[in-house]
Structures are given as C-alpha cells and as structure tokens.
Tab-separated table of C-alpha atoms in Angstrom:
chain	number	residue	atom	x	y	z
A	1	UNK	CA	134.635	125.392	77.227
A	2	UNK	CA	138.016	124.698	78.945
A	3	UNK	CA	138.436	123.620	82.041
A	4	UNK	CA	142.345	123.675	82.837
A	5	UNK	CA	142.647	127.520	83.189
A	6	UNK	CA	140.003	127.262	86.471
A	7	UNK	CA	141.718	126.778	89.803
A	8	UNK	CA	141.078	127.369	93.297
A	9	UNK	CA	143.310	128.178	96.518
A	10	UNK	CA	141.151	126.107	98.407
A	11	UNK	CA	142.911	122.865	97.782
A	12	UNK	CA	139.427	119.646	98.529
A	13	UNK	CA	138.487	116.947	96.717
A	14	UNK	CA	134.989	115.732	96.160
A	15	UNK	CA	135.352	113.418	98.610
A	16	UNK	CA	135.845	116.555	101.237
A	17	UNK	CA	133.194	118.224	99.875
A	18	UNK	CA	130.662	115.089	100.262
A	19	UNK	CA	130.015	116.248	96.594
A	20	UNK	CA	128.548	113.087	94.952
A	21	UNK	CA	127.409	115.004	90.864
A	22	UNK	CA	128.520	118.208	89.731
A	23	UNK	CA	127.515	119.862	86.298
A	24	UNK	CA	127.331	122.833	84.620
A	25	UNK	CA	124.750	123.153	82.109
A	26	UNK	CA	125.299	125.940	79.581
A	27	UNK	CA	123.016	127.130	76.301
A	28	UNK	CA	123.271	124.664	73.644
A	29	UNK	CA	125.898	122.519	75.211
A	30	UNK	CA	126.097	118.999	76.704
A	31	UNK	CA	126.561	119.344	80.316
A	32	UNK	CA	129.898	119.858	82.240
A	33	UNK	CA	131.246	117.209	85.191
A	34	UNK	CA	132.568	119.209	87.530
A	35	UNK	CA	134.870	118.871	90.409
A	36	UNK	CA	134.168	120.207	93.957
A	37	UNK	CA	137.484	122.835	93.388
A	38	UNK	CA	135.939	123.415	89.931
A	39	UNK	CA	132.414	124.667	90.837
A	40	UNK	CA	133.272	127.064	93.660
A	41	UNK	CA	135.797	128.478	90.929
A	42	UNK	CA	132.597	128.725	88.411
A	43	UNK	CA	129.811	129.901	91.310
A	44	UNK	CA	132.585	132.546	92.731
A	45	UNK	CA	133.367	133.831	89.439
A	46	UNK	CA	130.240	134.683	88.213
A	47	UNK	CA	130.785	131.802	85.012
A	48	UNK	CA	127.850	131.106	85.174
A	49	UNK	CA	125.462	133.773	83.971
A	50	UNK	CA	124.220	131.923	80.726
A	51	UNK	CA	123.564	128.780	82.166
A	52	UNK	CA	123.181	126.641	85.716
A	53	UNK	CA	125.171	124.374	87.859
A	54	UNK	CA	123.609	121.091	89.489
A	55	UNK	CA	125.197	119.701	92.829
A	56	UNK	CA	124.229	116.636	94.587
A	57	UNK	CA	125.446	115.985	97.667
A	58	UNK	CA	125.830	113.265	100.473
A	59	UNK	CA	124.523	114.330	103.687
A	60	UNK	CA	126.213	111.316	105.979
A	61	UNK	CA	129.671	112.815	104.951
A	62	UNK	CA	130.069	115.726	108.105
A	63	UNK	CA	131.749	118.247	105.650
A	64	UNK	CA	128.893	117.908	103.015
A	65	UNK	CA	126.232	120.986	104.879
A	66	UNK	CA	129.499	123.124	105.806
A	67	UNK	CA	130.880	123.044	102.322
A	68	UNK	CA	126.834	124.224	100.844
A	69	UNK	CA	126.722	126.947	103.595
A	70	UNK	CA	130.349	127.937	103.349
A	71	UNK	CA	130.235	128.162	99.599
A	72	UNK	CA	126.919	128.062	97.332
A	73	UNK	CA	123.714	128.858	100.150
A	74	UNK	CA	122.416	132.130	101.197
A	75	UNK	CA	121.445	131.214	104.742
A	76	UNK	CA	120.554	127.867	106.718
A	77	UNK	CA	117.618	127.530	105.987
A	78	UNK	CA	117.865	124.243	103.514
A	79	UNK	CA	120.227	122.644	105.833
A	80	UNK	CA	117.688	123.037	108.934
A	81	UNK	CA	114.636	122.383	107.145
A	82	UNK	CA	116.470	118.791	106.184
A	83	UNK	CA	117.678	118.377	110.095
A	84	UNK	CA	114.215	119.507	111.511
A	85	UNK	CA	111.401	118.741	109.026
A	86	UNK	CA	109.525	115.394	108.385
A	87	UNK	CA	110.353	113.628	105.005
A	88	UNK	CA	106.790	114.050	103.620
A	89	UNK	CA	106.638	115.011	100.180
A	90	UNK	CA	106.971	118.982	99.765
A	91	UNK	CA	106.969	122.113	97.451
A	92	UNK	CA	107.299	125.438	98.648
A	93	UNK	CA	108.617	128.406	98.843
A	94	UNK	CA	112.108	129.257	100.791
A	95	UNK	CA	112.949	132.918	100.292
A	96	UNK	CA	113.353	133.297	96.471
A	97	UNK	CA	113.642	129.676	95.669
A	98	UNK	CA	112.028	126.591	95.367
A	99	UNK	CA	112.366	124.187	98.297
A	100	UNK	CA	111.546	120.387	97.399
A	101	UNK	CA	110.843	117.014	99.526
A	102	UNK	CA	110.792	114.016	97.086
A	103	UNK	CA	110.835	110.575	98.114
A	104	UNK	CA	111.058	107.711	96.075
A	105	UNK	CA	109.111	104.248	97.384
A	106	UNK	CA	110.425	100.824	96.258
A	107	UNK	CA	107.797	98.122	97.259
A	108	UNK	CA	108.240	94.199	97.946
A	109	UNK	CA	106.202	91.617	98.754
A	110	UNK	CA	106.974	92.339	102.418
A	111	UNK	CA	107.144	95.734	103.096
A	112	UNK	CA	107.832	99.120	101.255
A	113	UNK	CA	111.086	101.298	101.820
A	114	UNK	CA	111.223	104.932	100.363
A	115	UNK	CA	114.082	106.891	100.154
A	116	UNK	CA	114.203	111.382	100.381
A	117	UNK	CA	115.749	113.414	98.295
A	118	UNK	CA	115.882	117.257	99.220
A	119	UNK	CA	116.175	119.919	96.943
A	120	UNK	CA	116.938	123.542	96.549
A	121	UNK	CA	116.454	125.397	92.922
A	122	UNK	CA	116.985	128.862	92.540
A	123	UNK	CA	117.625	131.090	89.106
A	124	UNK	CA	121.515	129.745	88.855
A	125	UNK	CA	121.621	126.438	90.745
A	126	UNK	CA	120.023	122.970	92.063
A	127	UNK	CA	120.922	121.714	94.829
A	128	UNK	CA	119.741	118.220	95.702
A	129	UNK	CA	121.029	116.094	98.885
A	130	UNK	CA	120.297	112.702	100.565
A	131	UNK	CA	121.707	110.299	102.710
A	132	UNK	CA	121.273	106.685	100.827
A	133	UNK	CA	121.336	106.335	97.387
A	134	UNK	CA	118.190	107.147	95.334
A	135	UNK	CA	117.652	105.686	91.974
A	136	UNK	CA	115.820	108.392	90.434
A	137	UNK	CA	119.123	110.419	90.265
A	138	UNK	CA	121.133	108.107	89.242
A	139	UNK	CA	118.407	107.468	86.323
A	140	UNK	CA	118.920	111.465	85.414
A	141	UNK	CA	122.943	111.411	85.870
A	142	UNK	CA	123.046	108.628	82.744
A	143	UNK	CA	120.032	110.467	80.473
A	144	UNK	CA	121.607	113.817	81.088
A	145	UNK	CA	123.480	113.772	77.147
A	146	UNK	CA	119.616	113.581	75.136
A	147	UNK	CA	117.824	116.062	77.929
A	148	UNK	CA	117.081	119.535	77.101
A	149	UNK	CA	117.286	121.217	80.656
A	150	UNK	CA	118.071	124.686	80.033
A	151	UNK	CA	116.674	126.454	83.031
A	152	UNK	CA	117.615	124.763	86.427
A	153	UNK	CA	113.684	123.975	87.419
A	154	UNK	CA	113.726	122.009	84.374
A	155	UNK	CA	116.103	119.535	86.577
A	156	UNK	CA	113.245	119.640	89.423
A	157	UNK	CA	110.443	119.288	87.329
A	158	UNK	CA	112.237	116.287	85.634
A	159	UNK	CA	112.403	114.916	89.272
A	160	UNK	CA	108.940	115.708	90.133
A	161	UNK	CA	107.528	114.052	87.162
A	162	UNK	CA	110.070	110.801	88.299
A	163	UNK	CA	108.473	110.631	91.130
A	164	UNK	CA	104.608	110.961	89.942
A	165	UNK	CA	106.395	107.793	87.465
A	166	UNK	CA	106.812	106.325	90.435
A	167	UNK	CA	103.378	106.565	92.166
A	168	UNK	CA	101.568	105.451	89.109
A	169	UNK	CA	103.652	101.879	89.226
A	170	UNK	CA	102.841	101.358	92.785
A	171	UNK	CA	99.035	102.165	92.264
A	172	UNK	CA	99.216	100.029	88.896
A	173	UNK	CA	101.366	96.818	90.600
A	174	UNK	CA	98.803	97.246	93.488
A	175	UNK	CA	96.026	97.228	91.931
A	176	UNK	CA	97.087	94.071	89.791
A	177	UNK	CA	97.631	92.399	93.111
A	178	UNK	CA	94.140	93.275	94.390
A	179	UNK	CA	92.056	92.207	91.616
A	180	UNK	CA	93.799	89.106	91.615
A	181	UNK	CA	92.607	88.889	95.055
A	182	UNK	CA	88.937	89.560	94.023
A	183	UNK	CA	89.281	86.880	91.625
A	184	UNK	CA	90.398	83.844	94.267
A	185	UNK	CA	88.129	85.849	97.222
A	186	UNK	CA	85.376	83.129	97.306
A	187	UNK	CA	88.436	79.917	97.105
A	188	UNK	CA	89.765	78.084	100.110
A	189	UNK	CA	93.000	80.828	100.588
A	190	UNK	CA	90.636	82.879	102.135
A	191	UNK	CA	92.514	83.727	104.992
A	192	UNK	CA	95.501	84.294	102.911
A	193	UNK	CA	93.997	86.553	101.200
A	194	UNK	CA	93.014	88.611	103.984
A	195	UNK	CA	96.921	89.139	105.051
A	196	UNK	CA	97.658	90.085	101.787
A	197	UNK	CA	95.444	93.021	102.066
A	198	UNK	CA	95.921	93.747	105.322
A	199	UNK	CA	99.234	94.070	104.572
A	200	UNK	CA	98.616	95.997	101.336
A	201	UNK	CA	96.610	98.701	103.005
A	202	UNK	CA	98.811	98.917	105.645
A	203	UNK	CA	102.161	99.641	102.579
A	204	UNK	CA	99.521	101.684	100.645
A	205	UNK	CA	98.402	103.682	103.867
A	206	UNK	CA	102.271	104.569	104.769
A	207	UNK	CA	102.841	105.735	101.086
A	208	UNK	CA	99.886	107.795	101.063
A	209	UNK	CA	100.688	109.628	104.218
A	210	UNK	CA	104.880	110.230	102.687
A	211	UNK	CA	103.749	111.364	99.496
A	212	UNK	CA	100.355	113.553	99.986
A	213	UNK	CA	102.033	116.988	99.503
A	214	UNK	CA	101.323	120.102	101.642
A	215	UNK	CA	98.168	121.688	100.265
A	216	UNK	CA	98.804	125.319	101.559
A	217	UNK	CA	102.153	125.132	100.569
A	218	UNK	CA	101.588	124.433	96.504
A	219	UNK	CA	98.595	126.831	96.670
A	220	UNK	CA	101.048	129.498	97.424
A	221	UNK	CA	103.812	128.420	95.611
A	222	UNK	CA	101.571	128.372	92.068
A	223	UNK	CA	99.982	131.419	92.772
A	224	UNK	CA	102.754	133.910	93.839
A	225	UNK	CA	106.109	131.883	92.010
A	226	UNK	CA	109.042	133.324	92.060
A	227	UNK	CA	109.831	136.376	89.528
A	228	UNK	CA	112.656	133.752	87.751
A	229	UNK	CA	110.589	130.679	87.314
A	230	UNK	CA	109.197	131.160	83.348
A	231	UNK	CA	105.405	131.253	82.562
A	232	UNK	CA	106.008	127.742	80.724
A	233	UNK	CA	107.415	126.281	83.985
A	234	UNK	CA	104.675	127.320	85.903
A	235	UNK	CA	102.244	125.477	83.475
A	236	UNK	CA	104.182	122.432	83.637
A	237	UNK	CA	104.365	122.352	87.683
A	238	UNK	CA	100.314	123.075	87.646
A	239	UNK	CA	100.430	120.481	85.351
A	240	UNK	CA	102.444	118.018	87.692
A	241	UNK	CA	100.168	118.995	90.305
A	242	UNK	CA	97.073	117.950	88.998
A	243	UNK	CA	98.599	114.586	87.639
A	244	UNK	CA	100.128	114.337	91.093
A	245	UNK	CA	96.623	114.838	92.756
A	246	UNK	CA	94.892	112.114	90.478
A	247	UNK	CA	97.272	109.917	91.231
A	248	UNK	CA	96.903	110.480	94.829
A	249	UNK	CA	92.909	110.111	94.677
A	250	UNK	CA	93.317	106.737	92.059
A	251	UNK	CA	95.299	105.321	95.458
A	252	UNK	CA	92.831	106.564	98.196
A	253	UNK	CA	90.164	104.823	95.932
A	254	UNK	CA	92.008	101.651	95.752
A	255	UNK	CA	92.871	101.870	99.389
A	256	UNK	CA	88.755	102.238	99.930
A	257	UNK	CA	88.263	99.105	97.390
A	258	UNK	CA	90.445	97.091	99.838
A	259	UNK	CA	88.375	98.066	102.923
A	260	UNK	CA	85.708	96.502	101.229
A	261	UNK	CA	87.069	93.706	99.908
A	262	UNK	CA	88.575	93.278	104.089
A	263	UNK	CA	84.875	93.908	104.364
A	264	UNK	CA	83.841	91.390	102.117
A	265	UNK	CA	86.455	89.101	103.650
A	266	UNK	CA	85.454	89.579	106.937
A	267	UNK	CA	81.578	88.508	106.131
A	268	UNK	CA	83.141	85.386	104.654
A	269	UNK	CA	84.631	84.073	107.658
A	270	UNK	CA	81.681	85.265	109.776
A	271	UNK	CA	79.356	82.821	107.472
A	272	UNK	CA	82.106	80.305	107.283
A	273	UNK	CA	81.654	80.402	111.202
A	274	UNK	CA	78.034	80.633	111.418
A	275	UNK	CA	78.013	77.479	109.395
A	276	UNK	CA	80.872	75.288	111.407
A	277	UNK	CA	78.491	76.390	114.564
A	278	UNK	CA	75.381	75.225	112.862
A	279	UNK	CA	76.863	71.765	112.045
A	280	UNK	CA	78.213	71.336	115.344
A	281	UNK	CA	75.034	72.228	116.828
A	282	UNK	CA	73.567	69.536	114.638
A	283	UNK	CA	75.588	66.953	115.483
A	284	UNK	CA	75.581	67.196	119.023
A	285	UNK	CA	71.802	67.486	119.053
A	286	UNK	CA	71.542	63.911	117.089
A	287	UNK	CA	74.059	63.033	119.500
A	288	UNK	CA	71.547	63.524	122.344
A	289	UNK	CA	69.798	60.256	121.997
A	290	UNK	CA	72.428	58.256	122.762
A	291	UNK	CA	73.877	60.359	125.145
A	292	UNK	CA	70.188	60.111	127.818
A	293	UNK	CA	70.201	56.565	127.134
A	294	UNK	CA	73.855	55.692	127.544
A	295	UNK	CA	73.272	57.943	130.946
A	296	UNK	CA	70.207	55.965	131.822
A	297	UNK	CA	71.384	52.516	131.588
A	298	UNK	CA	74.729	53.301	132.929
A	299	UNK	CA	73.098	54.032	136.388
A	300	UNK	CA	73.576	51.039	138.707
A	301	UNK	CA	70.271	50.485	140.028
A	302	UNK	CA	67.914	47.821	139.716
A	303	UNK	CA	64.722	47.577	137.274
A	304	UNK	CA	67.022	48.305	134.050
A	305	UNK	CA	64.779	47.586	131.274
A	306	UNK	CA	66.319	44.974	129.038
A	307	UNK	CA	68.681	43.856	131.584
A	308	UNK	CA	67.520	39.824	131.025
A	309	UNK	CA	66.515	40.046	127.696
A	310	UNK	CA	69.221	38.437	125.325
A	311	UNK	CA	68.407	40.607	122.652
A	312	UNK	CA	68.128	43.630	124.767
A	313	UNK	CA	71.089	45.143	123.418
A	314	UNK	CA	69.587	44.966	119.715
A	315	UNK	CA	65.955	46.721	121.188
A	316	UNK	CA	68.439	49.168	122.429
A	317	UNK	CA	70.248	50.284	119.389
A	318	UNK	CA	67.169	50.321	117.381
A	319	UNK	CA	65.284	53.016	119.987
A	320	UNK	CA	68.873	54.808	119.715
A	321	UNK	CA	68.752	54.695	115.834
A	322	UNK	CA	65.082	55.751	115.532
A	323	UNK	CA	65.381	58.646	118.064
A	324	UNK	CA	67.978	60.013	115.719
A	325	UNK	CA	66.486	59.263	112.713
A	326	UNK	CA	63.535	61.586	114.378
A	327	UNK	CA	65.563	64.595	115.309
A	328	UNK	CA	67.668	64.341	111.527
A	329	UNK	CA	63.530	64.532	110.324
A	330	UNK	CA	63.334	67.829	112.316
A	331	UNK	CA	65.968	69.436	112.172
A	332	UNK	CA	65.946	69.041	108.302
A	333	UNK	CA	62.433	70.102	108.279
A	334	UNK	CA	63.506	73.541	110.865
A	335	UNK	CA	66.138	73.453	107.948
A	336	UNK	CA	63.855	74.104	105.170
C-alpha cells in the first residue's frame, strides 16, 4: 500500500513524538514502518479497519504520554496506571482493553536487573512503552517479516510467552548453579557455598515477588474477556497462564530446595564447630598436667620436691608425660 499520498498538518518527527517502532500490520501483508506523522494520518482516518497498528514508545522523552493521550488513547488511564502502579507483573482489564505489566529479568553472577514494559491492546492497536531498553522488543522488531500476527493480542501474547521464555532460563541457569552446589556441599568451600545461595535466594526471592501476577486480576480477565479478543486467543492466554503458573511453582520449589540446602549448610558448620570445640577442649585438658605442676614448682617456697636432686628435672618430665598419657587413656575411652 502507498505511503506518499498520507500527510498530516501536524508537522513532528518521531523524535517529538518519543515514538521509538511504528507498524501497521494489515491481512496478508508484511508489516508497515511507520512514521509518527504517518500513524496519526492512518489512526485518524479510519485506515485501519482490516488490520492493526503497533506503537512503542519512550517514556523518558516528556512529549511521549502527551502525544498517546493527545492522539491514539481514550482516557488516562494507561498513562496513570504506569506513573502510579508498582512494576509487578500484570494482566487485566482497563475498560475494553487489555492492560499488561511485563518485565524482563537479566541475571549475573552478582545481582539481577529486570526491566518493565507496559502495554495497552485493544481491537485496532498495541501500545507498549518503557523507559530503558528491553530486549524482548527488540527480539520481535527483527522477527516481525516470518510472524503471523494478524490480530493485535497476537503481538501481546507473543510478549507474554517471551517473557514465560524468560522465567524458564532463570529457573533452568539456577537450578544448574544449585545442584552444582549440592555436589561440592560436603568439600572445604563450604562457606562459599553458603554465599552463593544466600545470594541466590535472595535474586530468586526478588524475581518471584516482580513476576507472580495478580491472581484476581487474570481470574477476571479469562472469565469475562473482552467481546473482541477471539475464542482461540483466549485458549492461548489460559494456556500462558497455566505455563506461567508452573513456572512460578518450579521456582518456589527451587527456592524451598535452597532453604534446605542453607539448612543443610548451616548443620555443617554447627558440627564443624562442635568438633573445633571438642579438640580444643581436649587439648587444653592434656594440657592440665603440666599446667598444676609448672604452677606448683614455680611457687617460691621452700620444701620443693626435687629441688637437690640432679636428675630432678628428668623425674619431673616423666610424672608430666605419664599424667598425660593418663588423661589421652580417658578421654579416648569417654571417646568411645
């Protein structure tokens, strides 16, 4: 379809707009770039009847929520759920569309650092906005050409099911890095091992509590959807909830294996204690000999036994060296 014939009075630039992607996606065709000027021209003109336009949109540029509201959004609603509402992961209802809190984690060594995307999908449009880059779009921007996404919650569920992709590679890597942990639990890094999983359940803990979705709010949303969403759509979002929900419960067991492997840890360096203790006990008890003599003789007083004896200090060491062989007899017999 051409393009040239489309204009605008409104002279902006995408840059203006804060418009990062535009598309139109029409029956049977590859999908449209669009400019800022371009899709107002479409949206306003009703061009778009057969088919859907996608915007995303960069919320740190200041003209990006005035050009959505001024242009392509019913009411405020989108733009004050994003400036009032956590960035937990969300579905729900908003009116007659579909209102959308993704977030995509990227995990280190170190720490974990997720990034939201918000979206808006109703019968004609997507909307999706963030403020830092987020891979997952840029992933759907270059596979748009071989995608069939006819309907525009084809675009979200493409997003959702991204995102459940992205779950299942932190609960895999994670769980790679825990049984390796179980294997080396019982070698001499054992209190390296206990920072790593500290610091895994802490990462795993902070993931959990982003990405557990609203329970209320997708219990209404798949049994009253809107009247647009198709049958088949439905399925596939039940679908992605149930996936979405094991995937959830695979990481709140692993986070419940590490507990006892901290556990496990834990009784480790109790009995790695308990036995440091035990010889320290035992050495200062076979100590004790030569301790009360050393504190006997040393007393300046007169009558010291041995005192003119030439071999006292011999007689000495042997009484010393039999007294401990005594209390090494014991104590390995208290032992046993």
């Amino acid at each position: 379809m051409p393009l040239t014939h489309f204009s605008h009075p409104i002279n902006f630039f995408n840059e203006v707009s804060g418009l990062i992607h535009g598309y139109l996606f029409l029956p049977k065709q590859s999908p449209i770039r669009l400019s800022a000027e371009q899709l107002v021209a479409y949206y306003q003109g009703k061009r778009c009847e057969d088919g859907f336009i996608w915007l995303h949109t960069n919320l740190h540029h200041a003209a990006a929520g005035r050009w959505l509201r001024q242009y392509f959004l019913p009411d405020d609603y989108f733009l004050d759920e994003i400036a009032a509402t956590s960035p937990r992961t969300r579905l729900s209802l908003q009116g007659n569309a579909l209102f959308a809190v993704l977030n995509e984690v990227t995990t280190t060594e170190a720490a974990s650092r997720n990034t939201t995307l918000w979206a808006w999908c109703c019968s004609d449009m997507i909307i999706t906005a963030r403020f830092t880059p987020i891979k997952m779009v840029e992933e759907l921007v270059a596979g748009l050409t071989p995608l069939a996404l006819s309907q525009p919650e084809h675009l979200l569920l493409w997003l959702l099911s991204n995102q459940e992709d992205n779950v299942e590679t932190i609960i895999r890597d994670t769980s790679r890095q825990v049984l390796d942990i179980e294997e080396r639990l019982f070698d001499r890094s054992l209190r390296h091992n206990r920072t790593v999983l500290s610091k895994i359940r802490r990462k795993l803990l902070r993931i959990q509590s982003l990405l557990v979705p609203e329970p209320a709010a997708l219990f209404r949303l798949l049994n009253r959807p809107p009247q647009w969403l198709a049958p088949e759509s439905v399925r596939e979002l039940r679908e992605f909830t149930e996936e979405f929900s094991l995937g959830l419960n695979d990481m709140g067991n692993l986070l419940e294996r590490i507990r006892l492997l901290q556990e496990e840890a834990s009784m480790q360096a109790v009995g790695e204690n308990n036995r440091t203790l035990y010889w320290l006990t035992v050495v200062t008890v076979m100590a004790l000999p030569i301790n009360i003599i050393a504190g006997l003789f040393g007393m300046n007083v007169g009558g010291l036994p041995f005192s003119n004896d030439p071999h006292g200090f011999w007689h000495l060491l042997a009484c010393v060296i039999f007294f401990t062989l005594l209390l090494i007899v014991l104590i390995y017999r208290r032992t046993r």
